[in-house]
Amino acid sequence: MTGREKPGKMYNEIDLDKIDINAAPPTEEPLRQYYFMAKCRAWVKEFEQENGQRPIAHVQNYGCQMNARDSEKLAGILEVIGYELVDTEEADFVIYNTCTVRENANNKVWGRLGYLGAYKKKHPQMKIALCGCMMQEEEVIEKLKKSYRFVDLVFGTHNIYKFAELLYTSLVQDGMVIDIWKDTDRIVEDLPMERKYNFKSGVNIMFGCNNFCSYCIVPYVRGRERSRRPQDILREIERLAADGVVEIMLLGQNVNSYGKNLEEPVTFAELLLEIEKIEGIRRIRFMTSHPKDLSDELIEVMANSRKICNHLHLPLQSGSSRILKEMNRHYDKEQYLLLVEKIRRAVPDIALTTDIIVGFPGETEEDFQETMDVVRKVGYESAFTFIYSKRTGTPAAIKEEQVPEDVVKDRFDRLLKEVQRHATERANALTGRVEEVLVEEVNEQDESLVSGRMGNNFMVHFPGNEELIGKIVNVKLKECRGFYFYGEFAGQEEQ
Ligand code: 5AD
Ligand code: SF4
């Protein structure tokens, strides 16, 4: 594969040629967007005639899996329109799908924009677009308007479905196009999507978040919680399965509260039971679970399922009940530990992973020791550890007792060591076992190996070739290297 090609597969093809682009745009969605895709496609054809080649586009994703899924939607639309997608920023159209969960996510974007601005000076016909969570912040838009006039298109999280329309406006008009919505209650189905992998896919089940953890900016930039209708989710997964997808990851900021705001309420556990019935889907994952909403019903469904992976990501954030209260998490240390016990009893093999924040305002050494205690007691298979980042507009940002940087850094290092010690221990205990592995790719460092993931989310590398990609095979775990394994092919069941 050359550097300019990207793997991927589209589904949900739309016949844009049948659309009359000289008529007035439809008002209904997604028809309106199909119309603008057709308009953009005519623009692309003209570009091709003038330049002797198709325009090239690059979608750069920052942030979480929800953003990654949104980026696949952007890429899908660009592909339908006729752009060639590439992995380099030296393109005719570059879009950054931004994240703002921590300050360094914003800094990365400002840094890259400096580079893009310089590139655009030499290639003035290029278009630069920004979207995603960071664009929902007023100060960001002010800064862009003032100091980054070379950016052509800016939109946020709520109107991403309007991408084709916004792109068209930006293609035919000079100057900065800005369209940011404060919130939305709308979900537009049936837009095209590109997929990074043929055999696995993320599936949004809900958008937004209602939890308002006191440190977190997500509810402000992603808006109120909205669940997709179960029939839309099931239809999407059925199509994915028909297309060869064997593993799906259900995505939402708090999947445990799925369905509460639907006209006909459905629980997450009920949704899982329906998904389980879809033929062809062999593995089901989901992210993220909030401990406060994890029901007994869900634990039971997990315990009885043949398809739900034995992995649960259960963000702890802090082990101190006092800090948890300040964080507005609605559980305390004891409740969290009891929940873990209950899950481990029901699903003994389950791998637990978590998110932990160090240095929340007012965190004392004693509070921190409570976090270390939970890490020791639970023994996570892996943990994302974060240094608290002050996000303007959140309740925690105005707390005065910010923890000094050197103290936070020291706690962070100690936490990381503790996390790694337990992760290695838990991984080591698996050595010698034969596990089912979904092969994802040829190993980048050593082409004689392929790399895949077990149900518990650990990676394993073993001798094999690209024909195994997308297959679920048995692999004997020979050697543990901390958070990944070397293994040996041990057979393949009927697919
Ligand atoms: N500072 C540090 N980490 C944060 N997270 C969310 N907001 C912040 C913040 N202000 C972390 C939480 C969450 C994960 C996605 O990001 O741990 O679970
Ligand atoms: Fe942020 Fe809390 Fe919502 Fe997660 S649950 S997105 S941490 S507010």
Coordinates of C-alpha atoms and ligand atoms in Angstrom, one line a residue:
M1 CA 0.0 0.0 0.0
T2 CA 1.3 3.5 -0.8
G3 CA 1.2 6.3 1.8
R4 CA -1.7 7.9 -0.1
E5 CA -4.1 5.0 0.1
K6 CA -6.2 4.3 3.1
P7 CA -7.9 1.0 3.8
G8 CA -11.6 1.2 4.4
K9 CA -15.0 0.2 3.3
M10 CA -18.2 2.1 2.8
Y11 CA -21.7 1.0 3.4
N12 CA -25.0 2.6 2.8
E13 CA -24.2 3.7 -0.7
I14 CA -26.4 6.5 -2.0
D15 CA -27.2 7.2 -5.6
L16 CA -26.3 10.8 -5.8
D17 CA -26.6 10.9 -9.6
K18 CA -30.3 10.8 -9.4
I19 CA -30.5 14.0 -7.4
D20 CA -31.5 17.2 -9.3
I21 CA -28.9 19.7 -8.1
N22 CA -30.5 22.6 -9.9
A23 CA -33.7 22.3 -7.8
A24 CA -34.1 24.0 -4.5
P25 CA -32.5 22.1 -1.6
P26 CA -34.9 19.8 0.3
T27 CA -35.7 20.7 3.9
E28 CA -35.8 17.2 5.3
E29 CA -32.8 15.3 6.6
P30 CA -30.9 13.3 5.5
L31 CA -32.2 14.2 2.0
R32 CA -30.9 17.7 2.3
Q33 CA -27.4 16.4 3.0
Y34 CA -27.6 13.9 0.1
Y35 CA -28.5 17.0 -2.1
F36 CA -25.4 18.9 -0.9
M37 CA -23.3 15.8 -1.4
A38 CA -24.4 15.8 -5.0
K39 CA -23.6 19.5 -5.3
C40 CA -20.1 18.9 -3.8
R41 CA -19.7 16.0 -6.2
A42 CA -20.3 18.2 -9.2
W43 CA -17.7 20.6 -7.8
V44 CA -15.2 17.8 -7.4
K45 CA -15.8 16.7 -11.0
E46 CA -15.1 20.2 -12.2
F47 CA -11.9 20.3 -10.1
E48 CA -10.8 17.0 -11.6
Q49 CA -11.3 18.3 -15.1
E50 CA -9.3 21.4 -14.4
N51 CA -6.5 19.8 -12.5
G52 CA -6.3 16.3 -14.1
Q53 CA -6.8 14.6 -10.7
R54 CA -9.3 14.3 -7.9
P55 CA -8.9 16.6 -5.0
I56 CA -7.3 15.0 -1.9
A57 CA -8.5 15.2 1.6
H58 CA -7.3 14.3 5.1
V59 CA -9.3 13.8 8.2
Q60 CA -7.3 14.1 11.4
N61 CA -9.0 12.7 14.5
Y62 CA -8.2 13.7 18.1
G63 CA -9.7 12.3 21.2
C64 CA -12.0 9.5 22.1
Q65 CA -13.7 6.7 20.3
M66 CA -16.8 8.7 19.8
N67 CA -14.7 11.3 17.9
A68 CA -13.1 8.5 15.9
R69 CA -16.6 7.3 14.9
D70 CA -17.5 10.9 13.9
S71 CA -14.3 11.1 11.8
E72 CA -15.4 8.0 10.0
K73 CA -18.6 9.8 9.1
L74 CA -16.7 12.8 7.8
A75 CA -14.4 10.5 5.8
G76 CA -17.4 8.6 4.4
I77 CA -19.0 11.9 3.2
L78 CA -15.8 13.1 1.6
E79 CA -15.4 9.7 -0.1
V80 CA -19.0 9.8 -1.5
I81 CA -18.3 13.3 -2.8
G82 CA -15.3 12.0 -4.7
Y83 CA -12.3 13.2 -2.7
E84 CA -9.3 10.8 -2.4
L85 CA -8.6 10.3 1.2
V86 CA -4.9 10.4 2.3
D87 CA -2.9 10.1 5.4
T88 CA -1.0 13.3 5.0
E89 CA -1.9 16.9 5.8
E90 CA -0.5 18.1 2.5
A91 CA -4.0 17.9 0.9
D92 CA -6.6 20.1 -0.8
F93 CA -8.9 19.7 2.2
V94 CA -7.8 19.1 5.8
I95 CA -10.3 18.7 8.6
Y96 CA -9.3 18.3 12.3
N97 CA -12.0 16.7 14.5
T98 CA -10.9 18.1 17.8
C99 CA -11.0 17.1 21.4
T100 CA -11.1 19.4 24.5
V101 CA -11.3 17.0 27.4
R102 CA -7.9 18.2 28.7
E103 CA -6.0 21.4 28.0
N104 CA -3.2 19.5 26.1
A105 CA -5.8 18.4 23.6
N106 CA -6.4 22.0 22.7
N107 CA -2.7 22.8 22.7
K108 CA -2.0 20.1 20.2
V109 CA -4.5 21.6 17.8
W110 CA -3.1 25.1 18.1
G111 CA 0.3 23.7 17.4
R112 CA -0.7 21.8 14.3
L113 CA -2.7 24.8 13.0
G114 CA 0.5 26.9 13.0
Y115 CA 2.0 24.3 10.6
L116 CA -1.1 24.1 8.5
G117 CA -1.3 27.9 8.2
A118 CA 2.3 28.0 6.9
Y119 CA 1.5 25.2 4.3
K120 CA -1.6 27.0 3.2
K121 CA 0.5 30.2 2.4
K122 CA 2.2 28.2 -0.3
H123 CA -1.0 26.4 -1.4
P124 CA -3.7 29.2 -1.1
Q125 CA -6.4 27.1 -2.8
M126 CA -6.3 24.6 0.1
K127 CA -9.3 24.5 2.5
I128 CA -8.9 24.0 6.3
A129 CA -11.8 22.9 8.5
L130 CA -12.1 22.4 12.2
C131 CA -14.9 20.6 14.0
G132 CA -15.6 18.7 17.2
C133 CA -15.6 19.4 20.9
M134 CA -13.0 22.2 21.1
M135 CA -15.2 24.2 18.7
Q136 CA -18.0 24.3 21.2
E137 CA -15.9 26.6 23.4
E138 CA -16.5 30.3 22.9
E139 CA -12.9 31.4 23.6
V140 CA -11.7 29.1 20.9
I141 CA -14.0 30.6 18.3
E142 CA -12.9 34.1 19.4
K143 CA -9.2 33.1 19.1
L144 CA -9.8 31.6 15.6
K145 CA -11.6 34.7 14.4
K146 CA -8.8 36.9 15.7
S147 CA -5.6 35.1 14.9
Y148 CA -6.4 32.2 12.6
R149 CA -8.2 33.8 9.7
F150 CA -6.8 31.3 7.3
V151 CA -9.2 28.6 8.6
D152 CA -12.1 28.2 6.1
L153 CA -14.7 26.2 8.0
V154 CA -15.6 25.8 11.6
F155 CA -18.5 23.8 13.1
G156 CA -19.2 21.9 16.3
T157 CA -20.5 18.6 17.6
H158 CA -24.3 19.2 17.3
N159 CA -24.4 19.9 13.5
I160 CA -21.8 17.4 12.3
Y161 CA -24.5 15.8 10.2
K162 CA -24.6 19.0 8.2
F163 CA -21.0 18.5 7.0
A164 CA -21.9 18.2 3.3
E165 CA -23.9 21.4 3.3
L166 CA -21.2 23.3 5.2
L167 CA -18.5 22.0 3.0
Y168 CA -20.4 23.1 -0.1
T169 CA -20.8 26.6 1.4
S170 CA -17.1 26.8 2.1
L171 CA -16.1 25.5 -1.4
V172 CA -18.1 28.1 -3.2
Q173 CA -17.5 31.0 -0.8
D174 CA -14.4 32.9 0.4
G175 CA -13.8 33.7 4.0
M176 CA -14.4 31.8 7.3
V177 CA -17.7 29.9 7.5
I178 CA -18.7 29.4 11.1
D179 CA -21.7 27.3 12.3
I180 CA -21.8 26.4 16.0
W181 CA -24.9 25.3 17.8
K182 CA -25.4 25.4 21.5
D183 CA -27.2 22.1 21.8
T184 CA -29.5 19.8 19.8
D185 CA -32.0 17.1 20.4
R186 CA -31.7 15.7 16.9
I187 CA -30.1 12.6 15.6
V188 CA -29.8 12.2 11.8
E189 CA -29.6 8.6 10.7
D190 CA -28.4 7.1 7.4
L191 CA -25.4 9.2 6.6
P192 CA -22.5 7.5 4.8
M193 CA -19.6 6.3 6.8
E194 CA -16.2 5.1 6.0
R195 CA -14.8 2.3 8.1
K196 CA -11.2 1.9 9.2
Y197 CA -11.5 -1.8 9.6
N198 CA -13.6 -4.3 7.6
F199 CA -14.1 -6.7 10.5
K200 CA -14.8 -4.4 13.5
S201 CA -16.7 -1.2 14.0
G202 CA -17.8 1.3 16.6
V203 CA -21.6 1.9 16.8
N204 CA -23.0 5.0 18.5
I205 CA -25.9 4.1 20.7
M206 CA -26.2 7.5 22.4
F207 CA -24.8 11.0 22.3
G208 CA -24.1 13.6 24.9
C209 CA -23.9 13.3 28.7
N210 CA -26.1 14.4 31.6
N211 CA -23.7 13.6 34.5
F212 CA -21.9 16.8 35.0
C213 CA -18.9 15.4 36.8
S214 CA -17.5 18.6 38.2
Y215 CA -14.2 18.4 36.4
C216 CA -15.6 17.4 33.0
I217 CA -16.3 19.6 30.0
V218 CA -18.0 16.9 28.0
P219 CA -21.6 17.7 29.0
Y220 CA -21.0 21.3 27.9
V221 CA -19.6 20.5 24.5
R222 CA -21.5 17.3 23.6
G223 CA -24.9 18.4 25.0
R224 CA -27.6 16.5 26.7
E225 CA -27.9 12.8 26.6
R226 CA -29.8 11.4 23.5
S227 CA -30.2 7.7 22.8
R228 CA -30.6 6.3 19.3
R229 CA -33.7 4.2 18.8
P230 CA -33.0 0.5 19.2
Q231 CA -34.4 -0.3 15.8
D232 CA -31.9 2.1 14.2
I233 CA -29.0 0.6 16.1
L234 CA -30.0 -3.0 15.3
R235 CA -30.5 -2.1 11.6
E236 CA -27.0 -0.6 11.5
I237 CA -25.4 -3.6 13.2
E238 CA -27.3 -6.0 10.9
R239 CA -25.9 -4.2 7.9
L240 CA -22.4 -4.3 9.4
A241 CA -22.7 -8.0 10.1
A242 CA -23.9 -8.6 6.5
D243 CA -20.8 -6.7 5.4
G244 CA -18.4 -9.0 7.3
V245 CA -18.1 -7.2 10.7
V246 CA -17.6 -9.6 13.5
E247 CA -16.9 -7.3 16.4
I248 CA -18.8 -4.2 17.4
M249 CA -18.1 -1.6 20.1
L250 CA -21.2 0.2 21.4
L251 CA -20.3 3.8 22.1
G252 CA -21.7 6.3 24.5
Q253 CA -20.4 8.6 27.3
N254 CA -22.5 6.6 29.7
V255 CA -23.9 3.5 28.1
N256 CA -25.5 2.3 31.3
S257 CA -28.1 5.0 31.1
Y258 CA -29.0 4.1 27.5
G259 CA -32.6 4.3 26.5
K260 CA -33.9 6.2 29.5
N261 CA -35.0 9.2 27.4
L262 CA -36.6 7.3 24.6
E263 CA -40.3 7.5 23.9
E264 CA -40.5 3.9 24.7
P265 CA -37.7 3.4 27.3
V266 CA -35.4 0.4 26.8
T267 CA -32.5 -0.6 29.1
F268 CA -29.0 -1.1 28.0
A269 CA -29.2 -4.7 29.1
E270 CA -32.3 -5.2 26.9
L271 CA -30.5 -3.6 24.0
L272 CA -27.6 -6.0 24.4
L273 CA -29.9 -9.0 24.4
E274 CA -31.3 -7.9 21.0
I275 CA -27.8 -7.3 19.6
E276 CA -26.7 -10.7 20.8
K277 CA -29.2 -12.3 18.5
I278 CA -27.7 -10.8 15.3
E279 CA -26.1 -13.5 13.3
G280 CA -22.5 -12.9 12.2
I281 CA -21.7 -10.6 15.2
R282 CA -19.3 -12.7 17.4
R283 CA -18.0 -10.1 19.8
I284 CA -19.7 -7.2 21.6
R285 CA -17.9 -4.5 23.5
F286 CA -19.1 -1.3 25.0
M287 CA -17.8 1.9 26.4
T288 CA -18.1 3.8 28.7
S289 CA -19.9 2.5 31.8
H290 CA -20.6 4.8 34.7
P291 CA -20.4 2.9 38.0
K292 CA -23.5 4.7 39.4
D293 CA -25.8 3.2 36.6
L294 CA -24.4 -0.3 36.2
S295 CA -27.4 -2.5 37.0
D296 CA -27.7 -6.0 38.3
E297 CA -29.6 -6.7 35.1
L298 CA -26.6 -5.8 33.0
I299 CA -24.3 -7.9 35.1
E300 CA -26.6 -10.9 34.6
V301 CA -26.7 -10.3 30.8
M302 CA -22.9 -10.1 30.8
A303 CA -22.6 -13.3 32.8
N304 CA -24.9 -15.3 30.4
S305 CA -23.7 -13.8 27.1
R306 CA -21.7 -15.8 24.6
K307 CA -20.7 -12.7 22.7
I308 CA -20.1 -9.9 25.2
C309 CA -16.4 -9.7 25.8
N310 CA -15.0 -10.4 29.2
H311 CA -13.8 -6.8 29.6
L312 CA -15.3 -3.9 31.4
H313 CA -14.1 -0.4 31.5
L314 CA -15.3 1.1 34.7
P315 CA -13.9 4.6 35.4
L316 CA -13.0 5.1 39.0
Q317 CA -11.7 8.7 38.8
S318 CA -10.7 8.7 42.5
G319 CA -10.7 6.2 45.3
S320 CA -11.5 8.8 47.9
S321 CA -15.1 9.1 48.9
R322 CA -14.7 12.7 49.8
I323 CA -13.2 13.6 46.4
L324 CA -15.8 11.4 44.6
K325 CA -18.4 13.6 46.2
E326 CA -16.7 16.7 45.1
M327 CA -16.4 15.2 41.6
N328 CA -20.2 14.7 41.6
R329 CA -19.8 11.0 40.8
H330 CA -22.7 9.6 42.9
Y331 CA -20.8 6.6 44.3
D332 CA -18.2 6.2 47.1
K333 CA -15.2 4.0 47.5
E334 CA -17.1 1.2 49.2
Q335 CA -19.9 1.1 46.6
Y336 CA -17.3 1.0 43.8
L337 CA -15.5 -1.9 45.5
L338 CA -18.8 -3.8 46.1
L339 CA -19.7 -3.3 42.5
V340 CA -16.4 -4.8 41.4
E341 CA -16.9 -7.7 43.7
K342 CA -20.3 -8.4 42.3
I343 CA -19.1 -8.3 38.7
R344 CA -16.1 -10.5 39.5
R345 CA -18.4 -13.0 41.2
A346 CA -20.7 -13.1 38.2
V347 CA -18.0 -13.0 35.5
P348 CA -14.9 -14.5 37.1
D349 CA -12.6 -14.0 34.1
I350 CA -13.5 -10.4 33.5
A351 CA -10.7 -7.9 32.8
L352 CA -11.3 -4.6 34.5
T353 CA -9.9 -1.3 33.2
T354 CA -10.4 2.2 34.4
D355 CA -9.8 6.0 34.2
I356 CA -8.2 7.8 37.2
I357 CA -7.6 11.5 37.7
V358 CA -4.8 12.7 39.9
G359 CA -4.6 16.1 41.4
F360 CA -8.3 17.1 41.5
P361 CA -8.5 20.4 43.5
G362 CA -8.1 19.8 47.2
E363 CA -6.8 16.2 46.8
T364 CA -4.6 15.4 49.8
E365 CA -2.0 12.6 50.2
E366 CA -4.7 10.8 52.2
D367 CA -7.2 11.0 49.4
F368 CA -4.5 9.8 47.0
Q369 CA -3.7 6.9 49.2
E370 CA -7.4 5.9 49.0
T371 CA -7.0 5.8 45.2
M372 CA -3.9 3.6 45.5
D373 CA -5.8 1.4 47.9
V374 CA -8.6 0.8 45.3
V375 CA -5.9 0.1 42.6
R376 CA -4.4 -2.5 44.9
K377 CA -7.7 -4.1 45.8
V378 CA -9.1 -4.2 42.3
G379 CA -5.9 -4.9 40.4
Y380 CA -6.9 -3.5 37.1
E381 CA -5.7 -5.1 33.8
S382 CA -4.9 -1.6 32.7
A383 CA -5.7 2.0 33.6
F384 CA -5.7 5.4 31.9
T385 CA -4.2 7.8 34.3
F386 CA -4.7 11.5 33.9
I387 CA -3.4 14.6 35.5
Y388 CA -6.3 16.8 36.4
S389 CA -6.7 19.6 33.8
K390 CA -8.7 22.7 34.7
R391 CA -11.5 23.2 32.2
T392 CA -13.0 26.7 32.1
G393 CA -16.7 26.6 32.8
T394 CA -16.7 23.5 34.9
P395 CA -17.5 23.8 38.7
A396 CA -14.0 22.4 39.6
A397 CA -12.3 25.1 37.7
I398 CA -13.2 27.7 40.3
K399 CA -12.1 25.7 43.2
E400 CA -9.2 27.4 44.9
E401 CA -7.2 24.6 46.4
Q402 CA -5.4 23.5 43.2
V403 CA -2.7 20.9 44.0
P404 CA 0.9 22.1 43.2
E405 CA 2.3 20.7 40.0
D406 CA 5.2 18.9 41.6
V407 CA 3.0 17.1 44.1
V408 CA 0.6 16.0 41.3
K409 CA 3.5 14.8 39.2
D410 CA 4.9 12.7 42.1
R411 CA 1.5 11.2 42.8
F412 CA 1.0 10.5 39.1
D413 CA 4.3 8.6 38.9
R414 CA 3.5 6.5 42.0
L415 CA 0.1 5.7 40.6
L416 CA 1.4 4.7 37.3
K417 CA 3.9 2.3 38.9
E418 CA 1.2 0.7 41.0
V419 CA -1.1 0.3 38.1
Q420 CA 1.6 -1.3 36.0
R421 CA 2.6 -3.7 38.7
H422 CA -0.9 -5.1 38.9
A423 CA -1.5 -5.0 35.2
T424 CA 1.7 -7.1 34.7
E425 CA 0.7 -9.5 37.4
R426 CA -2.7 -10.1 36.0
A427 CA -1.3 -10.5 32.5
N428 CA 1.4 -12.9 33.6
A429 CA -1.3 -15.1 35.1
L430 CA -2.7 -15.7 31.6
T431 CA 0.5 -17.1 30.2
G432 CA 0.1 -20.7 28.9
R433 CA -3.6 -20.3 28.2
V434 CA -5.2 -20.7 24.8
E435 CA -7.4 -17.7 24.0
E436 CA -9.6 -16.6 21.2
V437 CA -8.0 -13.8 19.3
L438 CA -9.5 -11.5 16.6
V439 CA -6.6 -10.9 14.2
E440 CA -6.4 -7.2 13.4
E441 CA -3.3 -6.5 11.3
V442 CA 0.1 -7.6 10.2
N443 CA 2.6 -6.6 12.9
E444 CA 4.2 -3.2 12.0
Q445 CA 7.6 -4.1 13.4
D446 CA 7.8 -7.7 12.3
E447 CA 6.0 -8.8 9.1
S448 CA 6.2 -12.4 10.0
L449 CA 3.8 -11.8 12.9
V450 CA 0.1 -10.8 13.0
S451 CA -1.4 -8.9 15.9
G452 CA -4.8 -9.4 17.4
R453 CA -6.9 -8.8 20.5
M454 CA -8.3 -11.2 23.0
G455 CA -11.8 -10.7 24.5
N456 CA -10.2 -9.2 27.6
N457 CA -8.6 -6.6 25.3
F458 CA -5.0 -7.7 25.7
M459 CA -3.0 -7.7 22.5
V460 CA -1.1 -10.8 21.2
H461 CA 1.4 -11.1 18.4
F462 CA 2.0 -14.5 16.8
P463 CA 3.4 -15.9 13.6
G464 CA 0.8 -15.7 10.7
N465 CA 0.0 -13.9 7.5
E466 CA -2.5 -11.3 6.3
E467 CA -5.0 -14.0 5.4
L468 CA -5.8 -14.3 9.1
I469 CA -6.9 -10.6 9.3
G470 CA -10.5 -10.4 10.5
K471 CA -10.6 -14.0 11.7
I472 CA -11.1 -15.3 15.2
V473 CA -8.5 -17.9 15.9
N474 CA -7.1 -19.7 18.9
V475 CA -3.7 -18.6 20.1
K476 CA -1.6 -20.1 22.8
L477 CA -0.1 -17.4 25.0
K478 CA 3.6 -18.2 25.2
E479 CA 5.2 -15.2 26.7
C480 CA 3.9 -12.1 28.5
R481 CA 5.6 -8.8 27.9
G482 CA 3.8 -6.7 30.4
F483 CA 0.7 -5.5 28.6
Y484 CA 1.0 -7.7 25.5
F485 CA 1.8 -11.3 24.6
Y486 CA 3.7 -13.4 22.1
G487 CA 1.8 -16.5 21.1
E488 CA 1.4 -19.3 18.8
F489 CA -1.4 -20.3 16.5
A490 CA -3.5 -23.0 18.1
G491 CA -6.2 -23.6 15.5
Q492 CA -9.3 -22.0 14.1
E493 CA -12.9 -22.9 14.7
E494 CA -15.6 -22.8 12.0
Q495 CA -16.2 -19.1 11.2
Ligands
5AD1 N1 -8.8 16.5 33.7 C1 -8.3 15.3 33.6 N2 -8.9 14.2 33.1 C2 -10.2 14.3 32.7 N3 -11.1 13.5 32.3 C3 -12.2 14.1 32.0 N4 -12.1 15.4 32.3 C4 -10.8 15.6 32.8 C5 -10.1 16.7 33.3 N5 -10.7 17.9 33.4 C6 -10.8 12.0 32.1 C7 -11.7 11.2 32.9 C8 -12.6 10.5 31.9 C9 -11.7 10.4 30.7 C10 -12.3 10.2 29.4 O1 -11.0 11.7 30.8 O2 -11.0 10.2 33.6 O3 -13.1 9.3 32.3
SF4_2 FE1 -17.5 13.6 31.6 FE2 -18.6 12.4 33.8 FE3 -20.0 12.5 31.5 FE4 -17.9 10.9 31.6 S1 -19.8 10.7 32.8 S2 -18.3 12.4 29.9 S3 -16.5 12.0 33.0 S4 -19.4 14.3 32.8

